């Protein structure tokens, strides 16, 4: 099997230690990413590419000398778990090349040769799932206690399932964005796009309860975040935003404490469930798209999960 030897920095251009970071097309690309998760993910990928060719990382990599064959050699040398991962790396490298061209570090022909590299076609069942009504009832039952931690976790769970929020949106949500009078909140989503979400009665009640607990238990420094970290002594810290990984751990722990859950559940599955339930109740997909904060209806469609029984009923409607 062909295993190419990484190209050394001498073959991939030279770079000076005092290069102006503003002219680094990789940093320029990362600065355009709208979410912290996307930033961390793409930064890791670009660092991996740079180190493959002998650089310390993306900062000292001479991106203007990157050629299509460098991209091909790197992608060929990796063991890809999925076409999606392959395409994600390729997309990031194409974006770096685009910024290098915009910054007049490479010419148009150079950029177009990198841009012309083909992505792999993805043939895979959609990941994730939508939970059933029975499962959500069991999860809610596990959140009945009135302790500080449980009330916080209950509010997080209800916002994700009842309003379709992403992990990062829950973490970055601030008190000033919430309006109990209008039963709504202004959400800053991916790409700094703003949308309005609306609270169903049950979500509104749970959120009001959390605000009462929040006011009574918050530490001295309050930066205005709706949710915060709770330590082992049950002290609530609101000086910084809750980390998205903490939300994942909250959901994981909830799953382990809940009966009648047979399979894995991620925070994003709650968002998928939100979309699936609205569509199943014949809510217009364009309205669901707006509530989800998606750029296109096609993306919203990818979130809908139909169970076998629904598919069976749909098939029975076919006419000959």
Coordinates of C-alpha atoms in Angstrom, one line a residue:
X1 CA 0.0 0.0 0.0
X2 CA 1.3 3.4 -1.0
X3 CA 2.5 5.4 2.1
X4 CA 4.1 8.7 0.9
X5 CA 6.8 10.2 3.0
X6 CA 5.8 13.6 4.4
X7 CA 7.3 16.5 2.4
X8 CA 9.8 18.4 4.4
X9 CA 9.5 22.2 5.0
X10 CA 12.4 22.9 2.6
X11 CA 10.2 21.4 -0.1
X12 CA 7.1 23.3 1.0
X13 CA 8.5 26.8 1.1
X14 CA 10.4 28.7 3.8
X15 CA 8.9 31.0 6.5
X16 CA 10.3 33.6 8.8
X17 CA 9.7 33.7 12.5
X18 CA 8.4 37.2 12.4
X19 CA 5.7 36.7 9.8
X20 CA 2.7 38.9 10.3
X21 CA 0.0 36.6 11.6
X22 CA -2.6 38.8 9.9
X23 CA -1.3 37.6 6.6
X24 CA -1.7 33.9 7.6
X25 CA -4.6 32.6 5.4
X26 CA -5.3 29.7 7.8
X27 CA -5.9 32.2 10.7
X28 CA -8.0 34.4 8.4
X29 CA -10.2 31.4 7.7
X30 CA -10.5 30.4 11.3
X31 CA -11.6 33.9 12.1
X32 CA -14.6 33.5 9.9
X33 CA -16.0 30.5 11.8
X34 CA -19.0 31.4 13.8
X35 CA -18.9 28.8 16.6
X36 CA -16.3 27.8 19.1
X37 CA -16.7 24.1 18.3
X38 CA -16.1 24.7 14.6
X39 CA -13.1 26.8 15.4
X40 CA -11.5 24.1 17.6
X41 CA -12.3 21.4 15.1
X42 CA -10.9 23.1 12.1
X43 CA -7.9 24.4 14.0
X44 CA -7.0 20.8 14.9
X45 CA -7.4 19.7 11.3
X46 CA -5.1 22.5 9.9
X47 CA -2.5 21.8 12.6
X48 CA -2.5 18.2 11.6
X49 CA -1.9 19.1 8.0
X50 CA 0.9 21.5 8.8
X51 CA 2.7 19.0 11.1
X52 CA 2.4 16.3 8.4
X53 CA 4.8 18.5 6.4
X54 CA 7.2 19.2 9.2
X55 CA 5.9 22.5 10.6
X56 CA 5.1 23.1 14.2
X57 CA 1.6 24.0 13.4
X58 CA -0.7 26.2 11.3
X59 CA 0.9 29.5 12.5
X60 CA 4.4 28.9 11.0
X61 CA 3.2 26.9 8.0
X62 CA 3.9 28.5 4.6
X63 CA 0.4 28.2 3.2
X64 CA 1.2 30.2 0.1
X65 CA 3.4 27.4 -1.1
X66 CA 0.7 24.7 -0.7
X67 CA 0.1 22.9 -3.9
X68 CA -2.7 20.5 -5.0
X69 CA -0.2 17.6 -4.8
X70 CA 0.5 18.5 -1.1
X71 CA -3.2 18.3 -0.4
X72 CA -3.6 15.0 -2.3
X73 CA -0.5 13.4 -0.6
X74 CA -1.8 14.3 2.8
X75 CA -5.3 13.1 2.2
X76 CA -4.1 9.8 0.6
X77 CA -1.8 9.1 3.6
X78 CA -4.7 9.2 6.2
X79 CA -6.9 6.4 7.3
X80 CA -10.3 7.9 6.9
X81 CA -13.2 6.7 9.0
X82 CA -15.7 8.3 6.7
X83 CA -16.1 10.3 3.6
X84 CA -17.5 13.2 5.7
X85 CA -14.2 13.5 7.6
X86 CA -12.2 13.4 4.3
X87 CA -14.5 16.1 2.9
X88 CA -14.2 18.2 6.0
X89 CA -10.4 18.3 5.7
X90 CA -10.6 19.1 2.0
X91 CA -13.1 21.9 2.6
X92 CA -10.9 23.5 5.3
X93 CA -7.8 23.4 3.0
X94 CA -9.8 24.9 0.1
X95 CA -10.9 27.7 2.4
X96 CA -7.3 28.4 3.3
X97 CA -6.4 28.5 -0.4
X98 CA -9.3 30.9 -1.0
X99 CA -8.0 33.3 1.7
X100 CA -4.5 33.1 0.3
X101 CA -5.8 34.1 -3.1
X102 CA -7.9 36.9 -1.7
X103 CA -4.7 38.1 0.1
X104 CA -2.8 38.0 -3.2
X105 CA -0.4 35.3 -1.8
X106 CA -1.3 32.9 -4.7
X107 CA -2.6 33.5 -8.2
X108 CA -6.0 32.5 -9.5
X109 CA -4.7 29.5 -11.4
X110 CA -3.0 28.2 -8.2
X111 CA -6.2 28.6 -6.2
X112 CA -8.4 27.0 -8.9
X113 CA -6.2 23.9 -9.1
X114 CA -6.7 23.4 -5.3
X115 CA -10.4 24.2 -5.6
X116 CA -10.9 21.6 -8.4
X117 CA -9.9 18.7 -6.0
X118 CA -13.0 16.5 -5.7
X119 CA -14.8 15.6 -2.6
X120 CA -15.8 12.0 -1.9
X121 CA -19.5 11.1 -2.3
X122 CA -21.2 10.2 1.0
X123 CA -23.5 7.2 1.0
X124 CA -24.5 6.7 4.6
X125 CA -27.6 6.6 6.7
X126 CA -28.3 9.7 8.7
X127 CA -26.6 9.7 12.1
X128 CA -28.4 10.3 15.4
X129 CA -32.0 9.6 16.3
X130 CA -35.2 11.1 17.6
X131 CA -36.4 9.9 20.9
X132 CA -39.9 8.6 21.5
X133 CA -42.6 10.2 23.7
X134 CA -42.1 7.4 26.2
X135 CA -38.4 8.0 26.3
X136 CA -38.8 11.8 26.9
X137 CA -41.3 11.1 29.6
X138 CA -38.8 8.8 31.4
X139 CA -36.1 11.4 31.1
X140 CA -38.3 14.1 32.5
X141 CA -39.2 11.9 35.4
X142 CA -35.5 11.6 36.2
X143 CA -35.4 15.4 36.5
X144 CA -38.1 15.8 39.2
X145 CA -35.9 16.7 42.1
X146 CA -35.8 20.3 43.3
X147 CA -32.1 20.5 44.0
X148 CA -30.0 23.3 42.4
X149 CA -28.2 21.0 40.0
X150 CA -31.3 19.1 38.9
X151 CA -33.3 22.3 38.4
X152 CA -30.5 23.7 36.2
X153 CA -30.2 20.4 34.2
X154 CA -34.0 20.3 33.8
X155 CA -34.0 23.8 32.3
X156 CA -31.2 22.8 29.9
X157 CA -33.0 19.6 28.9
X158 CA -36.3 21.4 28.3
X159 CA -34.6 24.2 26.2
X160 CA -32.9 21.6 24.0
X161 CA -35.9 19.3 23.5
X162 CA -38.7 22.0 23.6
X163 CA -36.9 24.7 21.6
X164 CA -34.3 22.9 19.5
X165 CA -31.2 24.7 20.9
X166 CA -27.7 23.6 20.1
X167 CA -25.2 22.9 23.0
X168 CA -23.3 26.1 22.3
X169 CA -26.5 28.2 22.2
X170 CA -27.5 26.9 25.6
X171 CA -24.1 27.7 27.0
X172 CA -23.9 31.2 25.5
X173 CA -27.5 32.2 26.4
X174 CA -27.6 35.4 28.5
X175 CA -30.3 36.7 30.8
X176 CA -30.7 39.8 28.6
X177 CA -31.7 37.6 25.6
X178 CA -34.6 36.1 27.5
X179 CA -38.1 37.8 27.6
X180 CA -40.6 36.1 29.9
X181 CA -43.1 38.8 28.8
X182 CA -42.9 37.8 25.2
X183 CA -42.3 34.1 26.0
X184 CA -39.2 34.2 23.8
X185 CA -35.4 34.5 23.5
X186 CA -33.0 35.9 21.0
X187 CA -30.5 33.3 20.0
X188 CA -27.1 33.9 18.5
X189 CA -26.4 30.7 16.5
X190 CA -23.8 29.5 14.0
X191 CA -22.2 32.3 11.9
X192 CA -23.5 34.8 14.4
X193 CA -27.0 34.5 12.9
X194 CA -29.8 35.7 15.1
X195 CA -33.1 34.0 15.5
X196 CA -36.1 34.1 17.9
X197 CA -37.3 31.0 19.7
X198 CA -40.6 30.8 21.6
X199 CA -41.2 29.0 24.8
X200 CA -44.0 26.4 25.1
X201 CA -45.8 26.6 28.5
X202 CA -43.8 23.7 30.1
X203 CA -40.5 25.2 29.0
X204 CA -41.5 28.7 30.2
X205 CA -42.4 27.3 33.7
X206 CA -39.2 25.3 34.0
X207 CA -37.1 28.2 32.9
X208 CA -38.8 30.6 35.4
X209 CA -38.1 28.1 38.2
X210 CA -34.4 28.0 37.2
X211 CA -34.2 31.8 37.2
X212 CA -35.5 31.8 40.8
X213 CA -32.9 29.3 41.9
X214 CA -30.3 31.2 39.9
X215 CA -31.0 34.4 41.7
X216 CA -30.9 32.8 45.1
X217 CA -27.7 30.7 44.6
X218 CA -25.5 32.7 42.3
X219 CA -21.9 33.7 43.3
X220 CA -20.7 37.3 43.6
X221 CA -19.6 37.6 40.0
X222 CA -22.5 37.5 37.5
X223 CA -21.6 37.9 33.9
X224 CA -25.2 37.4 32.8
X225 CA -25.1 33.8 31.6
X226 CA -28.4 31.9 32.2
X227 CA -26.5 28.8 33.1
X228 CA -23.2 28.2 35.0
X229 CA -21.0 25.7 36.6
X230 CA -22.0 24.2 40.0
X231 CA -19.2 22.9 42.2
X232 CA -19.3 20.0 44.7
X233 CA -20.3 22.5 47.5
X234 CA -23.3 23.5 45.4
X235 CA -22.0 26.9 44.6
X236 CA -23.1 28.4 41.3
X237 CA -20.6 30.2 39.2
X238 CA -21.8 32.6 36.5
X239 CA -18.6 34.4 35.7
X240 CA -18.0 32.3 32.5
X241 CA -20.2 30.4 30.1
X242 CA -20.9 26.7 30.7
X243 CA -18.7 24.6 28.4
X244 CA -20.5 22.6 25.7
X245 CA -18.7 19.4 26.9
X246 CA -20.4 19.9 30.3
X247 CA -23.8 19.8 28.5
X248 CA -22.8 16.5 27.0
X249 CA -21.9 15.1 30.4
X250 CA -25.2 16.3 31.8
X251 CA -27.1 14.4 29.1
X252 CA -24.9 11.3 29.5
X253 CA -25.5 11.3 33.2
X254 CA -29.2 11.8 32.8
X255 CA -29.3 8.8 30.4
X256 CA -27.6 6.5 33.0
X257 CA -30.1 7.6 35.6
X258 CA -33.1 7.0 33.5
X259 CA -34.9 3.7 33.1
X260 CA -36.2 2.2 29.8
X261 CA -33.5 3.8 27.7
X262 CA -31.9 1.2 25.5
X263 CA -29.6 3.3 23.3
X264 CA -27.2 6.1 23.3
X265 CA -28.5 9.7 23.4
X266 CA -26.6 12.8 22.5
X267 CA -27.5 16.5 23.1
X268 CA -28.0 16.9 19.3
X269 CA -30.6 14.1 19.3
X270 CA -32.8 16.4 21.4
X271 CA -32.5 19.0 18.6
X272 CA -33.4 16.3 16.0
X273 CA -36.4 15.3 18.1
X274 CA -37.6 18.9 18.2
X275 CA -37.5 19.1 14.4
X276 CA -39.0 15.6 13.9
X277 CA -42.0 16.2 16.2
X278 CA -42.8 19.5 14.6
X279 CA -42.7 18.0 11.1
X280 CA -44.8 15.1 12.2
X281 CA -47.4 17.6 13.5
X282 CA -47.5 19.1 10.0
X283 CA -45.7 22.3 10.9
X284 CA -44.4 23.9 7.7
X285 CA -40.8 22.9 7.2
X286 CA -39.9 26.6 6.4
X287 CA -41.1 27.6 9.9
X288 CA -39.1 24.7 11.4
X289 CA -36.1 25.9 9.5
X290 CA -36.4 29.4 11.1
X291 CA -36.8 28.0 14.6
X292 CA -33.8 25.7 14.1
X293 CA -31.7 28.5 12.6
X294 CA -30.7 26.6 9.5
X295 CA -29.5 28.3 6.3
X296 CA -31.6 26.0 4.1
X297 CA -34.6 23.8 4.2
X298 CA -32.5 20.9 3.0
X299 CA -30.5 21.0 6.2
X300 CA -33.7 20.9 8.3
X301 CA -34.8 17.9 6.3
X302 CA -31.7 16.1 7.3
X303 CA -32.7 16.5 10.9
X304 CA -36.0 14.7 10.6
X305 CA -36.0 11.1 11.8
X306 CA -38.9 8.8 10.8
X307 CA -39.4 5.6 12.7
X308 CA -40.3 2.3 11.1
X309 CA -44.0 2.6 11.9
X310 CA -44.3 6.0 10.2
X311 CA -42.5 4.7 7.2
X312 CA -44.9 1.7 7.1
X313 CA -47.9 4.0 7.2
X314 CA -46.4 6.2 4.5
X315 CA -45.8 3.2 2.2
X316 CA -49.4 2.1 2.6
X317 CA -50.6 5.3 1.0
X318 CA -48.9 4.4 -2.3
X319 CA -51.4 3.9 -5.1
X320 CA -51.1 1.6 -8.1

